[in-house]
């Protein structure tokens, strides 16, 4: 593709950097990214990926905008009662006309996940529950799709990049889902998803532009109260139920989630 004069102006601060350059920006404009969730984590991810010029941005969410969301879900102001995917689509289209938004007002489930991720280059996990988190991990590993994980809880967050066949997956660390999903009922510091979501978006832009070193085999843990980032080395687990030597999960089955 050839950049227009408007695109050269819009992305000038990208293009001027030699490691990124025009080729890196073209890769972003030609890329297709699926964002699962448009809430706390999805808001900064969608905001910055759209600003960066991701060509096609898929957004899946079945929720509506509520007053309690606005403390952290910064792209939904003025849209109370509307579907979040509609609100997010409207935000992106007002921010950057280069981005084509595909809105899926639905809930991700074992019956649709593989069809949804198939048309995208990478997937960003901005979900708020363990069932979706494990489902995305397994579907992306089985279909060889890069997955960019982020999660938050009260004052803490974590970020990890999962490149199937190159490093460990989410189940290598947490082999099975806990019986309770405390994160869904606990509070969260409103600024926290901005930090974690921006890190996820950074990893996506780096991967697509072929820049730097990704968080494969490493997890970044962020403690907001202590203002501390810790890097945790994550090794591939040979007994992992989805990517280990003798996997127990070889297809997406509703009973696993």
Coordinates of C-alpha atoms in Angstrom, one line a residue:
X1 CA 0.0 0.0 0.0
X2 CA 1.0 3.6 -0.4
X3 CA 0.5 6.1 2.4
X4 CA -1.6 9.2 1.6
X5 CA -0.5 12.7 2.5
X6 CA -3.0 12.7 5.4
X7 CA -1.6 9.4 6.7
X8 CA 2.0 10.7 6.5
X9 CA 0.9 13.6 8.6
X10 CA -1.1 11.6 11.1
X11 CA 1.5 9.0 11.7
X12 CA 4.5 11.3 11.3
X13 CA 5.9 10.5 14.8
X14 CA 5.9 6.8 13.9
X15 CA 7.4 7.2 10.5
X16 CA 10.2 9.4 11.7
X17 CA 11.5 6.6 14.0
X18 CA 13.9 4.5 11.9
X19 CA 13.0 1.2 13.6
X20 CA 9.3 1.7 12.8
X21 CA 9.5 3.8 9.6
X22 CA 7.0 3.8 6.8
X23 CA 7.1 0.0 6.5
X24 CA 6.1 -0.5 10.1
X25 CA 3.2 1.9 9.8
X26 CA 2.0 0.1 6.7
X27 CA 2.0 -3.2 8.6
X28 CA -0.2 -1.6 11.2
X29 CA -2.6 -0.2 8.6
X30 CA -2.8 -3.7 6.9
X31 CA -3.3 -5.6 10.2
X32 CA -6.5 -7.1 11.7
X33 CA -6.8 -7.2 15.5
X34 CA -9.6 -8.7 17.5
X35 CA -10.2 -7.1 20.9
X36 CA -12.3 -9.3 23.3
X37 CA -14.0 -6.9 25.7
X38 CA -14.4 -3.2 25.5
X39 CA -14.5 -2.4 29.2
X40 CA -11.7 -1.5 31.6
X41 CA -8.9 -3.1 29.7
X42 CA -10.6 -2.8 26.3
X43 CA -10.9 1.0 26.6
X44 CA -7.2 1.9 26.5
X45 CA -6.4 -1.0 24.1
X46 CA -9.0 0.1 21.6
X47 CA -8.1 3.8 22.1
X48 CA -4.4 3.4 21.4
X49 CA -4.6 0.7 18.7
X50 CA -7.1 2.9 16.8
X51 CA -4.8 5.9 17.2
X52 CA -1.8 3.8 16.0
X53 CA -3.7 3.0 12.8
X54 CA -4.7 -0.6 13.1
X55 CA -6.4 -1.3 9.8
X56 CA -9.3 -3.5 11.0
X57 CA -10.3 -3.6 14.7
X58 CA -12.8 -6.2 15.7
X59 CA -14.5 -5.6 19.0
X60 CA -16.6 -8.2 20.8
X61 CA -18.8 -7.4 23.9
X62 CA -22.4 -8.1 24.9
X63 CA -22.6 -5.6 27.7
X64 CA -24.2 -2.1 27.9
X65 CA -22.6 1.1 29.3
X66 CA -23.6 1.7 33.0
X67 CA -22.7 4.6 35.3
X68 CA -20.4 2.4 37.4
X69 CA -18.3 1.7 34.2
X70 CA -17.3 5.4 33.7
X71 CA -14.8 5.4 36.6
X72 CA -12.4 3.4 34.3
X73 CA -13.9 2.8 30.9
X74 CA -12.9 6.0 29.4
X75 CA -14.1 5.6 25.8
X76 CA -17.8 5.4 26.8
X77 CA -18.6 8.8 28.2
X78 CA -22.1 10.1 27.2
X79 CA -23.3 6.7 26.1
X80 CA -25.2 5.3 29.1
X81 CA -27.5 2.5 28.3
X82 CA -26.0 1.9 24.8
X83 CA -24.2 -1.4 23.8
X84 CA -20.5 -1.0 24.5
X85 CA -19.6 -2.2 21.0
X86 CA -21.7 0.6 19.5
X87 CA -20.1 3.2 21.8
X88 CA -16.6 1.9 21.1
X89 CA -17.2 1.8 17.3
X90 CA -18.4 5.4 17.5
X91 CA -15.4 6.5 19.5
X92 CA -12.9 4.9 17.1
X93 CA -14.6 6.3 14.0
X94 CA -14.4 9.8 15.5
X95 CA -10.7 9.3 16.4
X96 CA -9.3 7.7 13.2
X97 CA -11.1 7.3 9.9
X98 CA -8.3 4.9 8.7
X99 CA -9.7 2.2 11.1
X100 CA -12.5 -0.2 10.0
X101 CA -14.4 -1.3 13.1
X102 CA -16.2 -4.6 13.1
X103 CA -18.6 -4.8 16.1
X104 CA -19.8 -8.1 17.5
X105 CA -22.5 -7.6 20.1
X106 CA -22.4 -11.0 21.5
X107 CA -20.7 -13.1 24.2
X108 CA -17.7 -15.3 23.3
X109 CA -18.4 -19.0 23.8
X110 CA -17.0 -22.4 22.7
X111 CA -19.4 -22.4 19.7
X112 CA -18.2 -19.2 18.1
X113 CA -14.7 -18.5 19.3
X114 CA -12.8 -20.3 16.5
X115 CA -14.9 -18.7 13.8
X116 CA -14.3 -15.2 15.3
X117 CA -10.6 -15.4 15.7
X118 CA -10.0 -17.0 12.3
X119 CA -10.2 -13.7 10.4
X120 CA -7.8 -11.8 12.6
X121 CA -4.0 -11.7 12.8
X122 CA -3.8 -11.3 16.6
X123 CA -6.2 -11.4 19.5
X124 CA -6.2 -9.2 22.6
X125 CA -7.7 -10.6 25.8
X126 CA -9.5 -7.7 27.6
X127 CA -12.0 -10.0 29.3
X128 CA -13.1 -9.8 32.9
X129 CA -13.7 -13.5 33.8
X130 CA -11.7 -16.7 33.9
X131 CA -14.0 -18.8 31.6
X132 CA -13.4 -16.4 28.7
X133 CA -9.7 -16.2 29.6
X134 CA -9.2 -19.9 29.4
X135 CA -11.4 -20.3 26.3
X136 CA -9.3 -17.6 24.4
X137 CA -6.0 -19.2 25.5
X138 CA -7.0 -22.6 24.3
X139 CA -8.6 -21.4 21.0
X140 CA -5.6 -19.3 20.2
X141 CA -3.1 -22.1 21.0
X142 CA -5.0 -24.6 19.0
X143 CA -5.4 -22.2 16.0
X144 CA -1.9 -20.7 16.2
X145 CA -3.1 -17.2 16.9
X146 CA -0.9 -14.7 18.9
X147 CA -2.7 -13.7 22.1
X148 CA -2.0 -10.7 24.2
X149 CA -3.2 -11.3 27.8
X150 CA -4.0 -8.7 30.5
X151 CA -5.8 -9.0 33.7
X152 CA -6.5 -6.7 36.7
X153 CA -7.6 -7.1 40.4
X154 CA -8.1 -4.2 42.8
X155 CA -4.6 -2.6 42.8
X156 CA -2.7 -5.3 40.8
X157 CA -2.4 -6.3 37.2
X158 CA -0.5 -8.6 34.9
X159 CA 0.5 -8.7 31.2
X160 CA 1.8 -11.6 29.1
X161 CA 2.2 -12.3 25.4
X162 CA 1.4 -15.8 24.2
X163 CA 2.8 -16.9 20.8
X164 CA 1.8 -20.5 20.3
X165 CA 4.7 -22.9 19.6
X166 CA 7.2 -20.3 20.6
X167 CA 6.6 -20.1 24.4
X168 CA 4.3 -20.9 27.3
X169 CA 0.6 -20.3 27.3
X170 CA -1.8 -19.1 30.1
X171 CA -2.4 -22.7 31.2
X172 CA 1.3 -23.3 31.6
X173 CA 1.0 -21.0 34.6
X174 CA -2.6 -21.6 35.7
X175 CA -3.6 -25.1 34.5
X176 CA -7.2 -24.8 35.5
X177 CA -9.7 -22.1 36.4
X178 CA -10.4 -21.4 40.1
X179 CA -13.8 -22.4 41.4
X180 CA -14.8 -18.7 42.1
X181 CA -14.2 -15.6 40.1
X182 CA -13.5 -13.1 42.8
X183 CA -12.2 -10.5 40.4
X184 CA -15.7 -9.9 39.0
X185 CA -17.1 -8.9 42.4
X186 CA -14.0 -7.0 43.7
X187 CA -13.4 -3.4 43.1
X188 CA -10.6 -2.0 40.9
X189 CA -8.6 1.2 41.0
X190 CA -9.9 3.2 38.0
X191 CA -6.5 4.1 36.6
X192 CA -5.2 0.5 36.8
X193 CA -6.7 -0.8 33.6
X194 CA -5.2 2.2 31.8
X195 CA -1.7 1.0 32.8
X196 CA -2.2 -2.6 31.9
X197 CA -4.3 -2.0 28.8
X198 CA -1.6 0.4 27.4
X199 CA 1.0 -2.3 28.0
X200 CA -1.1 -4.8 26.0
X201 CA -1.5 -2.3 23.2
X202 CA 2.3 -1.7 23.2
X203 CA 2.9 -5.4 22.8
X204 CA 0.5 -5.6 19.9
X205 CA 2.0 -2.7 18.1
X206 CA 5.5 -4.0 18.6
X207 CA 4.5 -7.5 17.3
X208 CA 2.8 -6.2 14.2
X209 CA 5.6 -3.7 13.5
X210 CA 8.3 -6.3 14.2
X211 CA 9.9 -4.2 16.9
X212 CA 11.7 -5.0 20.1
X213 CA 11.4 -8.0 22.4
X214 CA 8.0 -9.4 23.3
X215 CA 6.7 -10.7 26.6
X216 CA 6.9 -14.3 25.5
X217 CA 8.1 -16.4 28.5
X218 CA 7.8 -13.4 30.8
X219 CA 4.9 -11.9 32.8
X220 CA 4.9 -8.3 34.0
X221 CA 3.3 -8.0 37.4
X222 CA 2.3 -4.4 38.4
X223 CA 1.6 -3.4 42.0
X224 CA 0.0 0.1 41.9
X225 CA 0.1 0.6 45.7
X226 CA 3.8 -0.1 45.8
X227 CA 4.4 1.5 42.4
X228 CA 6.4 -1.6 41.4
X229 CA 6.8 -3.6 38.3
X230 CA 8.2 -7.2 38.6
X231 CA 9.2 -9.4 35.8
X232 CA 8.4 -13.1 36.3
X233 CA 10.0 -15.7 34.1
X234 CA 7.5 -18.2 32.8
X235 CA 8.6 -21.6 31.4
X236 CA 6.7 -23.8 29.1
X237 CA 5.0 -26.6 31.2
X238 CA 5.5 -30.0 29.6
X239 CA 2.4 -31.1 31.5
X240 CA 0.3 -28.2 30.3
X241 CA -3.2 -29.5 29.4
X242 CA -3.3 -27.6 26.1
X243 CA 0.3 -27.2 24.8
X244 CA 2.2 -29.8 26.8
X245 CA 3.7 -33.1 25.5
X246 CA 0.4 -35.0 26.1
X247 CA -2.3 -32.4 25.9
X248 CA -5.7 -33.2 27.3
X249 CA -7.4 -30.4 25.5
X250 CA -7.2 -30.9 21.7
X251 CA -10.4 -29.2 20.6
X252 CA -12.8 -26.6 22.0
X253 CA -15.3 -28.4 24.1
X254 CA -17.9 -26.6 26.2
X255 CA -17.2 -28.9 29.1
X256 CA -13.8 -27.3 29.6
X257 CA -15.1 -23.8 30.4

